[in-house]
Coordinates of C-alpha atoms in Angstrom, one line a residue:
X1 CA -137.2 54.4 -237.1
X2 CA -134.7 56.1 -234.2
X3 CA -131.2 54.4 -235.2
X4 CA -127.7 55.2 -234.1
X5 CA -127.5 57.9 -236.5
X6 CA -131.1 59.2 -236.5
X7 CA -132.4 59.6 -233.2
X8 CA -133.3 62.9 -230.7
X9 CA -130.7 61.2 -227.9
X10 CA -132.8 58.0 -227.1
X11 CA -133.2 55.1 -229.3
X12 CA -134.1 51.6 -228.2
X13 CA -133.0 48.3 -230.3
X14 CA -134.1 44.8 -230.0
X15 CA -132.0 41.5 -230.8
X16 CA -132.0 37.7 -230.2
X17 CA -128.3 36.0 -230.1
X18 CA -127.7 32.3 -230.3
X19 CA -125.4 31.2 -227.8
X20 CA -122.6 31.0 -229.5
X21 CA -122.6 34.5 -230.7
X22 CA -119.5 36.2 -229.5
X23 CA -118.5 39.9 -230.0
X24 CA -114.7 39.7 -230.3
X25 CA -113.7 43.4 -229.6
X26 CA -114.6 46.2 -227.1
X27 CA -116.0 48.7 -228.3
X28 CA -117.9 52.4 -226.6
X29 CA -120.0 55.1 -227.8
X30 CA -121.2 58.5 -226.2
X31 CA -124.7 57.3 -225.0
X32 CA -125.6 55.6 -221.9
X33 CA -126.6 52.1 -222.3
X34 CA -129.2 50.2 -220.5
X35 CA -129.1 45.9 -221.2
X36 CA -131.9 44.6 -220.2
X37 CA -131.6 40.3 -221.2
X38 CA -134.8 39.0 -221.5
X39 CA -134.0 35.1 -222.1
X40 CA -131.1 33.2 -222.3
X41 CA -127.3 34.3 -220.2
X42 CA -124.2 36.2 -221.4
X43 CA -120.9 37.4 -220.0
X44 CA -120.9 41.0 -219.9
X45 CA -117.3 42.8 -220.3
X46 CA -116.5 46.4 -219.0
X47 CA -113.6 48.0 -218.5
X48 CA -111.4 44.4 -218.4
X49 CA -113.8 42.9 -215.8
X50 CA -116.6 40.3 -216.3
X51 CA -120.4 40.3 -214.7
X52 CA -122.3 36.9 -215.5
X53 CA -125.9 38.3 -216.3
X54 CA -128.8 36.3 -216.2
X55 CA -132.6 35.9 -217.8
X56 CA -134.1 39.5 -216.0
X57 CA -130.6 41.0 -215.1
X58 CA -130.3 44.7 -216.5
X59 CA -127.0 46.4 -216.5
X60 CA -126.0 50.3 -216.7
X61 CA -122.9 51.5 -218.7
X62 CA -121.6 54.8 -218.3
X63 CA -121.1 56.7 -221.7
X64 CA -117.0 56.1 -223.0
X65 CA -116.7 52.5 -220.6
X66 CA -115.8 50.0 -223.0
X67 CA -117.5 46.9 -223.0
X68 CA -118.5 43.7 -224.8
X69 CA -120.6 40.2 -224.5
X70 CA -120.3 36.5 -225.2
X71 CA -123.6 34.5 -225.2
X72 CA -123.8 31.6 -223.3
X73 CA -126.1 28.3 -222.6
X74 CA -128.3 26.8 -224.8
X75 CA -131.3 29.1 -225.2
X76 CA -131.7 32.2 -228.0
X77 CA -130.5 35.2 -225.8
X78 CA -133.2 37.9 -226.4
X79 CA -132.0 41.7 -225.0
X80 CA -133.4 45.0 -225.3
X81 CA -130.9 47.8 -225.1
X82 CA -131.8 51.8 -224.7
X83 CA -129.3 54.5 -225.7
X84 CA -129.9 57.3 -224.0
X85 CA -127.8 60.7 -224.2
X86 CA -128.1 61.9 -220.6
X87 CA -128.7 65.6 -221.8
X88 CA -131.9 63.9 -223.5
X89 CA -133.0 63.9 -219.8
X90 CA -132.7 67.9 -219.1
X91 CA -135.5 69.2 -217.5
X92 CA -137.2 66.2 -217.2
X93 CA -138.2 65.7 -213.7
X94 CA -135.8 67.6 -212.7
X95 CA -137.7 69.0 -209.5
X96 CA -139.1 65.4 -208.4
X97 CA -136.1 63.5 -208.8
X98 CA -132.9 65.5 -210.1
X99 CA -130.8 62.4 -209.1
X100 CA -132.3 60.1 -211.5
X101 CA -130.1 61.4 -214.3
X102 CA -126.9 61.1 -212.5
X103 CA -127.7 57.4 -212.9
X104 CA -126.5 56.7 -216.3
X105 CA -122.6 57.9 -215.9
X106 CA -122.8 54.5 -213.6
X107 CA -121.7 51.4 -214.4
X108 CA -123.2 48.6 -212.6
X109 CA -125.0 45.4 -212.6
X110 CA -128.5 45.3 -211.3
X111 CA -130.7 42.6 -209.8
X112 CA -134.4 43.5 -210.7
X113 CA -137.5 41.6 -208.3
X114 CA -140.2 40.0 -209.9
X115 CA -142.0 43.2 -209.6
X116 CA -139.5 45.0 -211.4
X117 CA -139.6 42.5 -214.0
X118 CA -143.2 42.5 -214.1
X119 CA -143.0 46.4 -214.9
X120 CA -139.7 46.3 -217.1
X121 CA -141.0 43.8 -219.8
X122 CA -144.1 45.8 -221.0
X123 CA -142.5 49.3 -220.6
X124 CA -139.7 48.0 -223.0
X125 CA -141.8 47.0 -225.4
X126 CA -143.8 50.4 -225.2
X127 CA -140.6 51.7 -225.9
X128 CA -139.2 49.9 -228.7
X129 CA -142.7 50.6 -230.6
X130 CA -141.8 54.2 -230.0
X131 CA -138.5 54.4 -231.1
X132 CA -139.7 51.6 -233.7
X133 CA -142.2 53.8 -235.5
X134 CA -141.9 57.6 -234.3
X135 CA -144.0 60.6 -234.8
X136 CA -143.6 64.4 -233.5
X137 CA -144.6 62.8 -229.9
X138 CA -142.3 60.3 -229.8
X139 CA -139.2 61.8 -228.6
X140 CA -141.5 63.7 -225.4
X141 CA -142.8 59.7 -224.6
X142 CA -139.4 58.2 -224.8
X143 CA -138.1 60.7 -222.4
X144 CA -140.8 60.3 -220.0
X145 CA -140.3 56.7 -220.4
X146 CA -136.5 56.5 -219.8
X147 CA -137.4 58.7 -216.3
X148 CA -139.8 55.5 -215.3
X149 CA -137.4 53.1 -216.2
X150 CA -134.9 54.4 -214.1
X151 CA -137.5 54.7 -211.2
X152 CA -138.2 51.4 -211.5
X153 CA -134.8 50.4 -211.5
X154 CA -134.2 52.7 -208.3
X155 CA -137.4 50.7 -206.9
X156 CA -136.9 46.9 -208.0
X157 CA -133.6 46.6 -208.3
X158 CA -130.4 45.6 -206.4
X159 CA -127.3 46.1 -207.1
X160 CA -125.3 42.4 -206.8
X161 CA -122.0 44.0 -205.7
X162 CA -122.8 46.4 -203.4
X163 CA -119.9 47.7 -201.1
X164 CA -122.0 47.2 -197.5
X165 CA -119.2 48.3 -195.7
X166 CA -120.4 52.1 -194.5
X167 CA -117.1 53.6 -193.9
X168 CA -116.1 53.4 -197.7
X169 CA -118.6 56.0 -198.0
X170 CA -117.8 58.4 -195.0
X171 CA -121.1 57.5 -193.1
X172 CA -123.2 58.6 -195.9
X173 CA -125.7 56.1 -197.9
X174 CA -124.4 54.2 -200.3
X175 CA -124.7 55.2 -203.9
X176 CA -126.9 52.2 -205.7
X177 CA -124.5 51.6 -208.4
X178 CA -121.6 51.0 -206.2
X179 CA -119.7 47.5 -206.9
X180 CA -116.5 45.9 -205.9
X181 CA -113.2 47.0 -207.2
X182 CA -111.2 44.0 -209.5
X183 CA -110.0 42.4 -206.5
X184 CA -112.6 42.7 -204.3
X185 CA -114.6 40.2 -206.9
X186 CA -112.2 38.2 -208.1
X187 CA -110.9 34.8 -207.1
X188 CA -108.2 33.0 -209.2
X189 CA -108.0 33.6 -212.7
X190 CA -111.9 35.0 -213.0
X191 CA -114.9 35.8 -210.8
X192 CA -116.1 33.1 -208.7
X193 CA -119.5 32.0 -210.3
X194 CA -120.4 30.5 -206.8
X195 CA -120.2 33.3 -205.2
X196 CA -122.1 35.3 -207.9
X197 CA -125.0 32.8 -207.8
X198 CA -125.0 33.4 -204.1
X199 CA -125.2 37.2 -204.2
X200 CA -127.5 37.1 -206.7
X201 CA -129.9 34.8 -204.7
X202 CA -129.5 37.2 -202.2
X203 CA -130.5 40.3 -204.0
X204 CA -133.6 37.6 -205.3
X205 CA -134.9 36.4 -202.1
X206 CA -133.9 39.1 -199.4
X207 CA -137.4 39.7 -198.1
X208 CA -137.4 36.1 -197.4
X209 CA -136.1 34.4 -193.6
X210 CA -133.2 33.8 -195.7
X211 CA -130.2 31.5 -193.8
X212 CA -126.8 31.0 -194.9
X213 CA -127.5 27.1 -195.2
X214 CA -130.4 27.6 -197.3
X215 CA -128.0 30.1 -200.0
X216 CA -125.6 27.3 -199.9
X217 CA -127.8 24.5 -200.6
X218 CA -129.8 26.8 -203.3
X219 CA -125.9 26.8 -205.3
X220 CA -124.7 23.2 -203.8
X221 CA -122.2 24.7 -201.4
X222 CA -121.8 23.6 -198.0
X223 CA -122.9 26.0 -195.5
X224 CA -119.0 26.6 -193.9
X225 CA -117.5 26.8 -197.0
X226 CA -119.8 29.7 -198.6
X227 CA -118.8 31.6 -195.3
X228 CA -115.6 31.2 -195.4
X229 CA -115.4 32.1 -199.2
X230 CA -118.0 34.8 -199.0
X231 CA -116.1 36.7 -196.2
X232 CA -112.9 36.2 -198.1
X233 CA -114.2 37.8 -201.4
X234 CA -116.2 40.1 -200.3
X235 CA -114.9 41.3 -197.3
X236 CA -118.7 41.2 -195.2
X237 CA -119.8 38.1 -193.5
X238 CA -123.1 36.5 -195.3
X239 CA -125.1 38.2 -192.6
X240 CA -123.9 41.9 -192.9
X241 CA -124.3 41.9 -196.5
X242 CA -128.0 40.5 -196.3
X243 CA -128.7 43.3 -194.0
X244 CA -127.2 45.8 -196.2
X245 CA -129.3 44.7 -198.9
X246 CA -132.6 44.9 -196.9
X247 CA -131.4 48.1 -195.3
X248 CA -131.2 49.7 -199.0
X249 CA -134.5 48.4 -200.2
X250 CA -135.5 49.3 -197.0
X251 CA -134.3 53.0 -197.6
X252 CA -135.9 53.3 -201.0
X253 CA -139.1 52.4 -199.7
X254 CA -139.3 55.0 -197.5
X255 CA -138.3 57.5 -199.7
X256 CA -141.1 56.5 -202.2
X257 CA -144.1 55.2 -200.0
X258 CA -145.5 55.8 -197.1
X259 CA -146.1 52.4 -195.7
X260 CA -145.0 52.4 -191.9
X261 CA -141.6 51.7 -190.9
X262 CA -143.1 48.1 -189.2
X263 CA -144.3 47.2 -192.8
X264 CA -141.5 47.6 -194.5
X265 CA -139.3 45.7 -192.1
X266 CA -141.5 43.0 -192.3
X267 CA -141.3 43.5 -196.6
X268 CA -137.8 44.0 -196.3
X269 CA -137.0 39.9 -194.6
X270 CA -136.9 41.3 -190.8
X271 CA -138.6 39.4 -188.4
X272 CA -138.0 42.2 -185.2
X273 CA -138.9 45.8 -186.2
X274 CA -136.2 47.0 -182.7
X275 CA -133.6 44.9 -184.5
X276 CA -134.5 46.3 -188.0
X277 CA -134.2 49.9 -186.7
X278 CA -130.8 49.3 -185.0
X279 CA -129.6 47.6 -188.4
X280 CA -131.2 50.8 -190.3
X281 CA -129.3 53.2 -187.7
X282 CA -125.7 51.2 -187.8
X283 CA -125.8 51.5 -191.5
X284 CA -127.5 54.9 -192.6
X285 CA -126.4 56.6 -189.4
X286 CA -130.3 58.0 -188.1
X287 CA -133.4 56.2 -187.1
X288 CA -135.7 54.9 -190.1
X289 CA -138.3 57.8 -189.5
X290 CA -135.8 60.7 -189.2
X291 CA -134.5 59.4 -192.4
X292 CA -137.9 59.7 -194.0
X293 CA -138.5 62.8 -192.0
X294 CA -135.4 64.6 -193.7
X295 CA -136.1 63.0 -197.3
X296 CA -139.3 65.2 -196.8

């Protein structure tokens, strides 16, 4: 079995919490971690600030961040974690998709779809079998493995603090693991769980005709008081930041398909493909097809 202190730089572990269960201190290692909770909810603790995660939430932790969790609710909290030394990736897919890598010095909360889910669930278990009960191949598959979990998460998933503001990032696209500072997400003495169940409806339902009354009933808000508090923490109005969302998963698609840009505004929650396009220019700077064109 690949453990903490016998592995080839990528181990995976498996364990249910009760709800109660409460890891008291911070603590950090040298590998990159990826949480992936399965059942149940827990408070996730980096660095002095708090992400709520939820059943099919999957967070990133940079190597050296320290971080803890508290277990919450009333359900056994199963999660899956894989370690993963990023020089275990060297060479892997390097060609394809040398960014992938770069992924695992983030840290970052990400909001997977069902499809994401749908592909995350079994690949973990292939993976924990692997690390569970290795052979000479076992190391080559886990490798290869960690490379299509990270696809996947590139494919499926949202980040739920996205900064959708595109002059924090000098009119370049965004980087997917990009999240708020402190005060950005904070309100009072902790992070506003309202507003957190809103994004994260958001990043659920953003290829829906998603309205800012439907998000507030959907977290039993009123429709003027989510805008009012959405703008104020976040800095975006509910609006902007839907489009930034669709605009990303927009931008991924058309780096990794080759459905037509009409399709994947309509996948993406846009009802106009002329008012997607001008959303897709005002935030990535070019035209949906010259950004596929100069992917390619």
């Amino acid at each position: 079995m690949y453990t903490e202190d016998n592995n080839e730089g990528i181990y995976v572990e498996r364990q249910t919490r009760v709800p109660i269960f409460s890891m008291t201190y911070g603590h950090f290692h040298r590998y990159s971690e990826i949480f992936y909770l399965r059942t149940g909810s827990c408070v996730y603790s980096v660095a002095g600030e708090s992400h709520r995660l939820q059943a099919g939430d999957l967070f990133l932790i940079a190597p050296g961040d320290t971080h803890s969790t508290r277990y919450e609710g009333i359900v056994p909290c199963e999660r899956t974690v894989v370690y993963c030394l990023p020089q275990a990736l060297s060479g892997v897919c390097q060609d394809s998709h040398p960014d992938l890598p770069e992924r695992l010095f983030h840290t970052g909360r990400v909001v997977l779809s069902e499809t994401g889910r749908s592909v995350i669930d079994p690949l973990l278990d292939t993976m924990l079998q692997e690390s569970n009960a290795p052979d000479p191949y076992s190391h080559a598959f886990l490798q290869l493995q960690v490379m299509t979990l990270l696809l996947t998460i590139k494919r499926h998933g949202l980040p739920v603090y996205a900064d959708p503001d595109p002059r924090r990032s000098n009119g370049m696209p965004l980087s997917p693991c990009t999240i708020f500072t402190q005060e950005e997400i904070r309100c009072g003495s902790g992070i506003s769980t309202d507003i957190n169940a809103a994004l994260h409806y958001i990043a659920q339902n953003y290829a829906m005709p998603l309205t800012l009354t439907e998000v507030a009933a959907a977290i039993s808000l009123t429709p003027t008081y989510l805008s009012r508090k959405f703008k104020r923490i976040t800095g975006t109005t509910f609006k902007e930041y839907l489009n930034y969302i669709r605009i990303r998963q927009a931008s991924q698609m058309l780096l990794s398909t080759d459905i037509s840009v009409t399709q994947i505004a309509i996948r993406c929650g846009f009802n106009s493909s002329n008012y997607f396009k001008d959303c897709f220019r005002r935030i990535n700077g070019v035209s949906p097809r010259t950004f596929r064109q100069q992917a390619r």
